[in-house]
Tab-separated table of C-alpha atoms in Angstrom:
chain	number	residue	atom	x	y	z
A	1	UNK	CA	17.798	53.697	97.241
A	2	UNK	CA	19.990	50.552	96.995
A	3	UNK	CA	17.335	48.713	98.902
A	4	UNK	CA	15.043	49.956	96.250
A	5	UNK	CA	17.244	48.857	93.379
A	6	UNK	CA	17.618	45.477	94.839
A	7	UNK	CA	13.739	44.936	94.937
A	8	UNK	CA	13.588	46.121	91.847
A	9	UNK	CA	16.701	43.896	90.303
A	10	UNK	CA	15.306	40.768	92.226
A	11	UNK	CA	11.667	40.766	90.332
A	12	UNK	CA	12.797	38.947	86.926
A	13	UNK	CA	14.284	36.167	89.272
A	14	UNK	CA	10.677	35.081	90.322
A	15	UNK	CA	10.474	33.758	86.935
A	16	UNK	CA	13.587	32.196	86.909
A	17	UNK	CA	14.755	35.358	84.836
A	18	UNK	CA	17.815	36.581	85.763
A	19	UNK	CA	18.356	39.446	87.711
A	20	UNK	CA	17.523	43.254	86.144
A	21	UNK	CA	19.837	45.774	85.531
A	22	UNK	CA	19.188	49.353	87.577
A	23	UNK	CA	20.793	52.211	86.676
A	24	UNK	CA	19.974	55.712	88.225
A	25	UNK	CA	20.597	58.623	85.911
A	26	UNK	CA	19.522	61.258	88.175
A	27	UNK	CA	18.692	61.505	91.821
A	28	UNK	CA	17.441	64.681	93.713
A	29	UNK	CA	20.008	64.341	96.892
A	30	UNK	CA	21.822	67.257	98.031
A	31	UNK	CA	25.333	65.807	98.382
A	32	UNK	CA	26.638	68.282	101.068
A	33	UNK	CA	23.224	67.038	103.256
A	34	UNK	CA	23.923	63.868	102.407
A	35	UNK	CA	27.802	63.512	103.150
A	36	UNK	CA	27.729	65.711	105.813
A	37	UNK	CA	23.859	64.135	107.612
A	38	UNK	CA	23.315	60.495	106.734
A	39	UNK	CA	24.604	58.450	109.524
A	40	UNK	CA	26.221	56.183	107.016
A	41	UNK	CA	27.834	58.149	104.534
A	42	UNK	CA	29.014	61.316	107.525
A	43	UNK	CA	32.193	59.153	109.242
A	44	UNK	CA	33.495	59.402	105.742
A	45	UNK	CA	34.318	63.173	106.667
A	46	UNK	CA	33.995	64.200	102.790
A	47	UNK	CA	33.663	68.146	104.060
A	48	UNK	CA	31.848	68.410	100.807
A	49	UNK	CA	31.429	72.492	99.890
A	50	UNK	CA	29.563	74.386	96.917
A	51	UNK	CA	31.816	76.943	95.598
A	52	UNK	CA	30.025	78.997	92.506
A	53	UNK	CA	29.328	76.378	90.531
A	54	UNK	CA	31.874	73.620	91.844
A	55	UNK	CA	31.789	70.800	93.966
A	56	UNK	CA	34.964	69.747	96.339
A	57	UNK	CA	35.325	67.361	99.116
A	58	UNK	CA	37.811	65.492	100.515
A	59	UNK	CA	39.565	62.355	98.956
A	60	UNK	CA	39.679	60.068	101.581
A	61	UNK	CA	42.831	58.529	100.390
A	62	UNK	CA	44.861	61.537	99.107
A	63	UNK	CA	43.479	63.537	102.099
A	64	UNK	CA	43.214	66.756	100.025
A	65	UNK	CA	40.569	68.728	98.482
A	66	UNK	CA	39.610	68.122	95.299
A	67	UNK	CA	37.275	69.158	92.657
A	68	UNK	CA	34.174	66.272	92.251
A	69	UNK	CA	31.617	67.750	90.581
A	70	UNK	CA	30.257	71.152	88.269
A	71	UNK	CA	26.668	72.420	87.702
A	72	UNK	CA	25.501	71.290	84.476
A	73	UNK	CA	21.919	72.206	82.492
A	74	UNK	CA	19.378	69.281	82.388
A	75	UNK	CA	18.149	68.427	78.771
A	76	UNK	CA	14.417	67.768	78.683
A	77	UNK	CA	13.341	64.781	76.467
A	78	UNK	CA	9.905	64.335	75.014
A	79	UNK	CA	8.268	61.299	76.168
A	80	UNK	CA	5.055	60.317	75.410
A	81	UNK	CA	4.304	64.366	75.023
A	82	UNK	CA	5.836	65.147	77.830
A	83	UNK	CA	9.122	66.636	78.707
A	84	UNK	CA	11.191	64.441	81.412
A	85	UNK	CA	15.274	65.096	82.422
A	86	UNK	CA	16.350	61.419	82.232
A	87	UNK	CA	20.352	62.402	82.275
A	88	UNK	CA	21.088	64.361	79.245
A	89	UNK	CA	22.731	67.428	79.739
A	90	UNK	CA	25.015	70.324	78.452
A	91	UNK	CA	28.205	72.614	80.011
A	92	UNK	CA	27.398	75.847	81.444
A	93	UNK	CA	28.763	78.805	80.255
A	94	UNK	CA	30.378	81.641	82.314
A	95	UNK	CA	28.772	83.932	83.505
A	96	UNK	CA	25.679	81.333	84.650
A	97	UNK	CA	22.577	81.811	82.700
A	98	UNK	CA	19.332	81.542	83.863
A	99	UNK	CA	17.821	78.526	83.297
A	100	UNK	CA	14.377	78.031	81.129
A	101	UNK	CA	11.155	77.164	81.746
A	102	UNK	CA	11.779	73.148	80.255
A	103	UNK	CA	15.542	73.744	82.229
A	104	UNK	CA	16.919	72.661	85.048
A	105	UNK	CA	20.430	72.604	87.041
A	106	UNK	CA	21.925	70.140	88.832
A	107	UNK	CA	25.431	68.569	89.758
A	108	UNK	CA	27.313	66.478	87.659
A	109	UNK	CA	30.296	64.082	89.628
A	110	UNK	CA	33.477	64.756	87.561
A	111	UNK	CA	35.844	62.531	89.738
A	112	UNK	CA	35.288	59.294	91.589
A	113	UNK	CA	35.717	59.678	95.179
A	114	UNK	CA	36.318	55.786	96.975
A	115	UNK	CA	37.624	55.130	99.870
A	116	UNK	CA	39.723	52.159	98.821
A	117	UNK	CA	36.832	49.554	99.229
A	118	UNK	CA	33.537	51.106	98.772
A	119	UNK	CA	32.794	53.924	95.594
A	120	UNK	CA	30.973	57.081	97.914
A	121	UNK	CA	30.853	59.510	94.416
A	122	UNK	CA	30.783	57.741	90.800
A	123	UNK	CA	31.987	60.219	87.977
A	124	UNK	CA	28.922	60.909	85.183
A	125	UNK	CA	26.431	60.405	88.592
A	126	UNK	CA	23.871	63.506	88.526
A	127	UNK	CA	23.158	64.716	91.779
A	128	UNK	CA	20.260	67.527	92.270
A	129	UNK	CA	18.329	67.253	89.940
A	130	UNK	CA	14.491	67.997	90.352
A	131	UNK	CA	13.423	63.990	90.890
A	132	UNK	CA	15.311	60.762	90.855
A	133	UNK	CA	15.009	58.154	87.804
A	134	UNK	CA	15.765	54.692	87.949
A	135	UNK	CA	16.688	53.283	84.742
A	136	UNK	CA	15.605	49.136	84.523
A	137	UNK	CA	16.431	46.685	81.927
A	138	UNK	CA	14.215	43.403	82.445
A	139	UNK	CA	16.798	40.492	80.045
A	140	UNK	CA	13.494	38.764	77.989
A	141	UNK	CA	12.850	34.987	78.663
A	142	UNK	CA	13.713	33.145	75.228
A	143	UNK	CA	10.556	31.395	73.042
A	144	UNK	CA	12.394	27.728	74.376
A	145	UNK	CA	12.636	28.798	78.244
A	146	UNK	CA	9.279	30.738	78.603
A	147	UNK	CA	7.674	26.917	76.856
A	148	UNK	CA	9.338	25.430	79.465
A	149	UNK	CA	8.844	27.691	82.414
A	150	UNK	CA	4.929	27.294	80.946
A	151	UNK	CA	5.521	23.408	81.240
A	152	UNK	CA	7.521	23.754	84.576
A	153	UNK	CA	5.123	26.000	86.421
A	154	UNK	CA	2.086	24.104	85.121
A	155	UNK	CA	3.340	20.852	86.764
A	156	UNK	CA	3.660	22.122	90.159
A	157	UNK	CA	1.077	23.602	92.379
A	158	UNK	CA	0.753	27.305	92.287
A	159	UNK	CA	2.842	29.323	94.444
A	160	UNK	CA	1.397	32.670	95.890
A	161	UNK	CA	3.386	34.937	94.090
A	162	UNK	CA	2.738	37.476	96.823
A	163	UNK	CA	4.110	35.711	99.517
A	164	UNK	CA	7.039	34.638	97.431
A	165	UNK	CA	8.109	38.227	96.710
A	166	UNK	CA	8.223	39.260	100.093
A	167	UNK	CA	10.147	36.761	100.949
A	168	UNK	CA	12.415	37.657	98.360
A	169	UNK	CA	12.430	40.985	99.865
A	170	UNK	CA	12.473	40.327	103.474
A	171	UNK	CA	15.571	37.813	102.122
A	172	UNK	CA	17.196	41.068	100.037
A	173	UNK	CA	16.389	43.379	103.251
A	174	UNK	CA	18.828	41.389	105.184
A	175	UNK	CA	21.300	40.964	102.730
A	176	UNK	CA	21.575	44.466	102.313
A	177	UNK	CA	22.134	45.053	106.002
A	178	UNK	CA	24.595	42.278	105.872
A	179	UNK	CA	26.088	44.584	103.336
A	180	UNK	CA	26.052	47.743	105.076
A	181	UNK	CA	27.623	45.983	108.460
A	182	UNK	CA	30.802	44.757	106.560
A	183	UNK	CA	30.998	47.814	105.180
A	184	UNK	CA	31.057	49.229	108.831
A	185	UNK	CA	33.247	46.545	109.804
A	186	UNK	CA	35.739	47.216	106.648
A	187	UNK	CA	36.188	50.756	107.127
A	188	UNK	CA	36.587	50.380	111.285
A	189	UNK	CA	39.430	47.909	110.087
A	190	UNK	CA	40.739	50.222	107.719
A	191	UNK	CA	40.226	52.955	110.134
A	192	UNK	CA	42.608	50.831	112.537
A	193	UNK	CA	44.648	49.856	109.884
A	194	UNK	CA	45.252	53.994	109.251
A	195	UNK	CA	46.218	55.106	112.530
A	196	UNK	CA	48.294	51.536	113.358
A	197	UNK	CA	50.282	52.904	110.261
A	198	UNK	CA	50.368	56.679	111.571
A	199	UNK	CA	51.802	55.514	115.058
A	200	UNK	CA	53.996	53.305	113.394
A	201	UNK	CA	55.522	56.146	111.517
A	202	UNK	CA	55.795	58.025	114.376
A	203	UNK	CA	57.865	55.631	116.556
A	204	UNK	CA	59.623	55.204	113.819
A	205	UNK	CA	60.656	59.158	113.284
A	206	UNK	CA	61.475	58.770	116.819
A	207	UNK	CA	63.997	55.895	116.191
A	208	UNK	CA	65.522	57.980	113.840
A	209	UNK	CA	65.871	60.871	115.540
A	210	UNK	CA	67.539	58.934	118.682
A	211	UNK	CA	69.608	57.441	116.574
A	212	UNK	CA	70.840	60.301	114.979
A	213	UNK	CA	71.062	62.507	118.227
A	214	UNK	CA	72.927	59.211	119.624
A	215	UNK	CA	75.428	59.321	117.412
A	216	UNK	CA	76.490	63.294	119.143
A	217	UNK	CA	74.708	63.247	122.744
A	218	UNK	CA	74.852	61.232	125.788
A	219	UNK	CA	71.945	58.598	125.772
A	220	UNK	CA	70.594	60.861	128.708
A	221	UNK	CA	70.774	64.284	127.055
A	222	UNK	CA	69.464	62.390	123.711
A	223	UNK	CA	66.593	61.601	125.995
A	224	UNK	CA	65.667	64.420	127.529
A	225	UNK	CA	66.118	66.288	123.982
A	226	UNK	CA	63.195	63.838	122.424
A	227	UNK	CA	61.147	64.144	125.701
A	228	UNK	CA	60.665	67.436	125.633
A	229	UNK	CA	60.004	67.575	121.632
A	230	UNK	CA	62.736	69.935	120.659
A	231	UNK	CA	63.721	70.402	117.015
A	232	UNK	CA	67.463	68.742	116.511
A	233	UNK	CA	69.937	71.141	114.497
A	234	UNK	CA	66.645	72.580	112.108
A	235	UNK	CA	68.189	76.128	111.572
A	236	UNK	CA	71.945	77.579	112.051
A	237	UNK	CA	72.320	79.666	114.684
A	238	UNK	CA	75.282	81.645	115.932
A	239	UNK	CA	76.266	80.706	119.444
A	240	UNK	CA	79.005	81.658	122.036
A	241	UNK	CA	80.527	78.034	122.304
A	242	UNK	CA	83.919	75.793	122.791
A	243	UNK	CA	85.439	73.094	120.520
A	244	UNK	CA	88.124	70.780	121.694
A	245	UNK	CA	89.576	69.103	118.631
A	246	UNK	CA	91.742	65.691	119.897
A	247	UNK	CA	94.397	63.390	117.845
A	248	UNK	CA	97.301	60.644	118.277
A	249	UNK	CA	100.603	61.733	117.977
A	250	UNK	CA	102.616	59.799	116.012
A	251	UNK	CA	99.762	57.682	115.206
A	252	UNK	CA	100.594	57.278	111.593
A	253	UNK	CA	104.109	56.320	111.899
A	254	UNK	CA	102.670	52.955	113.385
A	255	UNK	CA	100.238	51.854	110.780
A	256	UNK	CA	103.612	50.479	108.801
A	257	UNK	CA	104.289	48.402	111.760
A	258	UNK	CA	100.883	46.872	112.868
A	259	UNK	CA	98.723	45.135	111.031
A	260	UNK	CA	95.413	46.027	110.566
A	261	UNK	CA	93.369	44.291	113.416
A	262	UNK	CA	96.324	45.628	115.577
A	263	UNK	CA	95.060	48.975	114.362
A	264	UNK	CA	91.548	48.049	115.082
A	265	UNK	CA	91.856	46.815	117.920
A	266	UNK	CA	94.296	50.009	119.300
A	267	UNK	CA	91.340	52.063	117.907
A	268	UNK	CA	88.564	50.946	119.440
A	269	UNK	CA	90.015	50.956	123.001
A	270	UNK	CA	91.174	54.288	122.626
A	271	UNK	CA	87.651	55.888	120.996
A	272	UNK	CA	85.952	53.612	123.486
A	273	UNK	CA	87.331	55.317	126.476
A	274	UNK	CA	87.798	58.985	125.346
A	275	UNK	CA	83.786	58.888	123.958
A	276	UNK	CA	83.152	57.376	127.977
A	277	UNK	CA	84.767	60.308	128.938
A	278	UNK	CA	82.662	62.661	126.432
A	279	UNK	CA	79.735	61.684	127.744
A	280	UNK	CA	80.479	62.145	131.549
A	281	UNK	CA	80.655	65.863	130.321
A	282	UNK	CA	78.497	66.164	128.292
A	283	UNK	CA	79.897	66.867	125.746
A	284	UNK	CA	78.461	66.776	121.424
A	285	UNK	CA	80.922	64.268	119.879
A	286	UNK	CA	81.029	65.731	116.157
A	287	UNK	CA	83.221	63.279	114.335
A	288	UNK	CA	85.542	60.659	114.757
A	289	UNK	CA	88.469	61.632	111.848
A	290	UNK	CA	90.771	58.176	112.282
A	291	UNK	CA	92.423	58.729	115.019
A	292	UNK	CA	91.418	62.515	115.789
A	293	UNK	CA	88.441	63.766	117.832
A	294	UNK	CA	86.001	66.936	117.864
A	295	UNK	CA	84.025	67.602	120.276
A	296	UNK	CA	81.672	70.633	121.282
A	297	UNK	CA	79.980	72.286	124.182
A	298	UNK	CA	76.622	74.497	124.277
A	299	UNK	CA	74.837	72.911	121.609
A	300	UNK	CA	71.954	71.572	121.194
A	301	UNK	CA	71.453	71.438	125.135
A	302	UNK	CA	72.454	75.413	126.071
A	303	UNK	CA	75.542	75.157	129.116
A	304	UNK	CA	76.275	78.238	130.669
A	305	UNK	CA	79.399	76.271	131.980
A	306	UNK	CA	81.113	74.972	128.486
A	307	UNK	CA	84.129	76.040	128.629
A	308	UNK	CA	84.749	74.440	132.240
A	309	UNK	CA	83.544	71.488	130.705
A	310	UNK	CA	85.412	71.091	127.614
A	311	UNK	CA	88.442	71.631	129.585
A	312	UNK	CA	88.042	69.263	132.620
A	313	UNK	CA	87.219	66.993	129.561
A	314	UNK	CA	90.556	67.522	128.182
A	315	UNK	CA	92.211	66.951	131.360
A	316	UNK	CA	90.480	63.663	131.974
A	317	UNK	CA	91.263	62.633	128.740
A	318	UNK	CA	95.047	63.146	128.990
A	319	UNK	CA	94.603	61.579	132.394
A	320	UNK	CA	93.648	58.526	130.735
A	321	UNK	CA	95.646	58.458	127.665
A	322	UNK	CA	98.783	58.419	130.359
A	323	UNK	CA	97.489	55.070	131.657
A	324	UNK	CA	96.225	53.827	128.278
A	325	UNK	CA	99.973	54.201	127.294
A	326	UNK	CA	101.096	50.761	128.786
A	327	UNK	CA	99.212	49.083	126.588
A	328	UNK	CA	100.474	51.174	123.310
A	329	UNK	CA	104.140	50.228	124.862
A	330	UNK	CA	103.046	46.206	123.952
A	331	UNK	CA	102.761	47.731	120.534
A	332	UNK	CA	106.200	48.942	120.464
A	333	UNK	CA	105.646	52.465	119.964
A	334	UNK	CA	105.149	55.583	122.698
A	335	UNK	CA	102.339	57.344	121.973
A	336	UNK	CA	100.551	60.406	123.078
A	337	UNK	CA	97.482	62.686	122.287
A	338	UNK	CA	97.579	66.447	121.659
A	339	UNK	CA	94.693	68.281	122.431
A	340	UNK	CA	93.569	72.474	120.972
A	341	UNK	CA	90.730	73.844	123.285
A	342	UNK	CA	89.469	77.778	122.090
A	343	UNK	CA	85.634	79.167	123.002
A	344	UNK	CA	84.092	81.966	121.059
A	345	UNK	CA	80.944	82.632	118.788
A	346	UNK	CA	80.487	79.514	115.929
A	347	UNK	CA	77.652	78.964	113.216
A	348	UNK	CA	76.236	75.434	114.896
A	349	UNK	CA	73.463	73.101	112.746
A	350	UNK	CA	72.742	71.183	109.319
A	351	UNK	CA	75.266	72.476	107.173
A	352	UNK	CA	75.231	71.164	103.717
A	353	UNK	CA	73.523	70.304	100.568
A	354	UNK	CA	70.334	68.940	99.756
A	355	UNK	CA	71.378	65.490	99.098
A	356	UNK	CA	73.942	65.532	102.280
A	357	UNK	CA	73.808	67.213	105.826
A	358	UNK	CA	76.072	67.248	108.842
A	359	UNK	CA	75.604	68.847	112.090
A	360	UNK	CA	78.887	70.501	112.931
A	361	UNK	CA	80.354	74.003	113.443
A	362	UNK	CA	82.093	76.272	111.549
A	363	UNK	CA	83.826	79.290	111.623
A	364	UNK	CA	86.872	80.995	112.877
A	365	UNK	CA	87.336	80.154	116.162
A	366	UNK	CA	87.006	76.516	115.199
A	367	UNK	CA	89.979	76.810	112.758
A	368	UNK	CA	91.733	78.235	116.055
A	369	UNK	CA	90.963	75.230	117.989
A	370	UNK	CA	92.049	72.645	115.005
A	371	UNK	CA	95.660	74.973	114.667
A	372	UNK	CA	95.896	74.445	118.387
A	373	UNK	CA	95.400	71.097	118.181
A	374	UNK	CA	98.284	70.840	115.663
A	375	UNK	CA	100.970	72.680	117.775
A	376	UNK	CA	100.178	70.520	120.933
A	377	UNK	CA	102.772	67.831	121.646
A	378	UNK	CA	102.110	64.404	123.031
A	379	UNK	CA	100.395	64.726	126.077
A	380	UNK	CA	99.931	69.012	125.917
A	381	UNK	CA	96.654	70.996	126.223
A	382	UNK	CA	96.547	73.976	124.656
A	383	UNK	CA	93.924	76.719	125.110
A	384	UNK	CA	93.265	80.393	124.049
A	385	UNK	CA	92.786	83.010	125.991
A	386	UNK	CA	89.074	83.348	125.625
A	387	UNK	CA	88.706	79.965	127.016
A	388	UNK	CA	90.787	80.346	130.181
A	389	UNK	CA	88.823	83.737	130.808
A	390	UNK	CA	85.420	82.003	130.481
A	391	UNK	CA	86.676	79.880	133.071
A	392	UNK	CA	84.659	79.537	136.257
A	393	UNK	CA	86.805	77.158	137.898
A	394	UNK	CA	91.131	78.133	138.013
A	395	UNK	CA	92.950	75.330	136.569
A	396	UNK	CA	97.130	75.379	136.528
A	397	UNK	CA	97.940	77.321	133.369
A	398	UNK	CA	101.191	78.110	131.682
A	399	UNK	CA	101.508	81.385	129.326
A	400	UNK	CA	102.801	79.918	125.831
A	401	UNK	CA	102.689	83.443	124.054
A	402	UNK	CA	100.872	84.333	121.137
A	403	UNK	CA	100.722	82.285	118.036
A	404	UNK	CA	99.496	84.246	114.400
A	405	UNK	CA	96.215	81.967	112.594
A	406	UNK	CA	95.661	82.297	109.346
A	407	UNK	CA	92.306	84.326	108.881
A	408	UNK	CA	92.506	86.271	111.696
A	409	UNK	CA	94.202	89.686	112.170
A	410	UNK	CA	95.005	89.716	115.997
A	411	UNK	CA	97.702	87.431	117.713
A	412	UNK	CA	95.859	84.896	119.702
A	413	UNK	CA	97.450	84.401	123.225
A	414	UNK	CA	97.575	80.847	124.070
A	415	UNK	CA	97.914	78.744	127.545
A	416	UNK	CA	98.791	75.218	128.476
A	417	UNK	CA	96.763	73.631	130.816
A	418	UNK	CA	98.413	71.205	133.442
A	419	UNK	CA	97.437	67.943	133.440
A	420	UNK	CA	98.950	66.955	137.030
C-alpha cells in the first residue's frame, strides 16, 4: 500500500505538478494477521487480540496492554447511484446489532500506537472494512503555469511519457526500500539501545545492592550473598541469634581535651581495626553510634556457630584495644572498651517507614545485650547465660550473678569472659 500511494502521489510531478495528496479512509486488513504475519510489521510484537468488540495490543513504549481500537458501523454514501463506505461511520450500541443489508462493520483505531520513530496504528484509521479506498487530491496547475508548461513542453522534444513514469516508479520503488531498511536499521538500534539500558539498570541494582550489603557484610559474604541471588533483609523474620553491642569508656570525658581532628583521627584507628576484626568473623556490623559498636551473628548468612563467633570476636577485640591503648596514653587519657554479649530469638530485617529503612534487630534480648554493655567496665566482657550455654567451644568464665532488665520478668544470670 505505501508503494501504491507513492505511485499514485508521484503522477502530478510528471507535469511539473506537485506531488498528490493520498489519504486511505478504509482498508480491508485484518490487523491481528497483519501485526502478528507480515514480516515487517511482526518484530513489533503488538500481541494484537479481538475481545467482543475491542481491539488491544501492546504499546511498544509503555509495554502494557491497551485498548486501540472498537467496532464501529460503516455509513453507505450514494455515489453516482450507488452506495460506497468511504469512512463515515456511527458507535455501536450494546448489545451488537445486526448489521443491514447497505451495513457493514469494521474497526476503528482509537489510540495511536508508535514505537517512538515510526506510527504502526494511526487513531480515526478504519481497519476491516469490506474494500480499501484511497482518497487522492491532484493540486490544479494555475491558467499562468499550464501556458507555460504548454510553451515549455512545446519547445523541447517529446518525452515518452511511458518510459518516464516508470522511471519515476522504478526511482520511488527504491526509495521506498531505502525507507523500509532505515526503518530496520532504526528499530535494531533502538532495539540495542533498549536492552543496553536494561543491562545498565541491572548492574546498576547490583551496585546498589553491594553497596548496601557492604556497608554490614564482609566483602566475601557480600559476594557470595549477590552470587547466589538471595533477597537482602526483604521480610522480618524471627531468628535464634547473638548481638554484641561495643563502646569507649570514658570516651566522652576526652572530647573537652582534644580537638576535633584528634578525635578523628582516635576514631578512625579505633573503628578501623575493630571493623578488621568484624569481618575476620564474620560478623553483620549494624551501626557505628560515635564511639559504640553493634554487631550481629546469624543473619543474613544462617551460622549454626554465632554465638562462638560473637564471642571470640569480643575477645579479639579487647585483645586489641589493650595494645591500641599506647597510643590513647599519647592522648593523655587511659581508655578502655566495655563490651555486652547475650544470644536468643530477635525480629532481624527492614524495619521502618516508607520514606526510611534500616536493617537491624530488635527485641528483648537485644535490650539485654545493650544493658550489658553498660555495666561492663573498661576492658570487661560480659555475657548471659544463654550465650555461654550455646557455646561450642569453653572459654574462661567468671559467674557475676544475676542482674534484673527492665522488660523482662526473670533475673538474667550473667558471666565475664576472660580475656587472657
Amino acid at each position: 500500500d505505501p508503494f501504491l500511494r507513492g505511485i499514485l502521489s508521484s503522477i502530478p510531478t510528471l507535469w511539473g505538478l506537485p506531488p498528490a495528496a493520498v489519504r486511505e479512509p478504509l482498508n480491508p486488513y485484518d490487523p491481528v494477521r497483519l501485526f502478528t504475519e507480515e514480516p515487517e510489521l511482526a518484530p513489533y510484537d503488538l500481541a494484537p487480540r479481538i475481545e467482543g468488540d475491542t481491539l488491544t495490543v501492546r504499546d511498544p513504549i509503555l509495554g502494557d496492554r491497551v485498548v486501540a481500537g472498537k467496532t464501529v458501523l460503516l455509513i453507505p454514501e450514494r455515489i453516482k447511484g450507488q452506495s460506497v463506505y468511504m469512512g463515515q461511520y456511527k458507535n455501536l450500541s450494546s448489545p451488537l446489532p445486526r448489521p443491514g443489508p447497505d451495513e457493514a462493520t469494521a474497526l476503528l483505531i482509537t489510540r495511536t500506537i508508535s514505537t517512538g520513530t515510526r506510527i504502526l496504528l494511526k487513531e480515526g484509521e478504519i481497519f476491516s472494512a469490506p474494500y480499501g479506498i484511497l482518497d487522492i487530491l491532484f493540486h490544479p496547475l494555475p491558467l499562468v503555469r499550464r501556458l507555460a508548461q504548454a510553451l515549455k513542453l512545446a519547445a523541447k522534444p517529446k518525452q515518452d511519457s511511458e518510459q518516464v513514469l516508470s522511471e519515476i516508479i522504478e526511482r520511488l520503488r527504491r526509495n521506498v526500500e531505502a525507507k523500509h531498511a532505515a526503518y530496520r536499521a532504526l528499530e535494531q538500534v533502538n532495539a540495542d539501545l533498549v536492552k543496553a539500558r536494561q543491562e545498565l539498570k541491572e548492574k546498576l541494582t547490583h551496585l546498589e545492592r553491594h553497596k548496601e550489603l557492604s556497608r554490614y557484610l564482609p566483602p566475601k559474604i557480600a559476594e557470595k550473598i549477590l552470587a547466589q541471588g538471595v533477597d537482602f533483609a526483604k521480610r522480618l523474620e524471627r531468628k535464634l541469634m547473638t548481638v554484641v553491642f561495643t563502646d569507649i569508656r570514658g570516651f566522652s570525658a576526652i572530647t573537652d581535651d582534644l580537638e576535633p581532628e584528634e578525635i578523628v583521627d582516635l576514631l578512625n584507628c579505633y573503628h578501623s581495626e575493630m571493623i578488621r576484626i568484624i569481618h575476620l568473623y564474620g560478623g553483620t556490623l549494624n551501626k557505628i553510634m560515635g564511639d559504640g559498636l553493634m554487631v550481629f551473628f546469624g543473619d543474613p548468612v544462617r551460622m549454626d556457630d554465632h554465638a562462638d563467633r560473637a564471642v571470640h570476636m569480643a575477645i579479639e577485640m579487647q585483645r586489641r584495644v589493650s595494645e591500641l591503648r599506647a597510643k590513647w596514653h599519647s592522648f593523655g587519657h587511659d581508655l578502655g572498651v566495655g563490651i555486652g554479649i547475650n544470644t536468643g530469638y530477635m525480629t532481624v530485617g527492614n524495619i521502618g517507614s516508607d520514606e526510611h529503612k534500616e536493617y537491624t534487630v530488635i527485641g528483648n534480648q537485644v535490650n539485654i545485650a545493650a544493658r550489658l554493655e553498660q555495666m561492663a567496665a573498661p576492658g570487661q566482657i560480659l555475657a548471659t547465660h544463654r550465650t555461654i550455654s550455646h557455646l561450642n567451644n569453653e572459654v574462661p568464665v567468671n559467674e557475676k550473678g544475676e542482674i534484673l532488665v527492665k522488660g523482662i520478668h526473670s533475673p538474667i544470670k550473667i558471666y565475664e569472659i576472660s580475656v587472657f
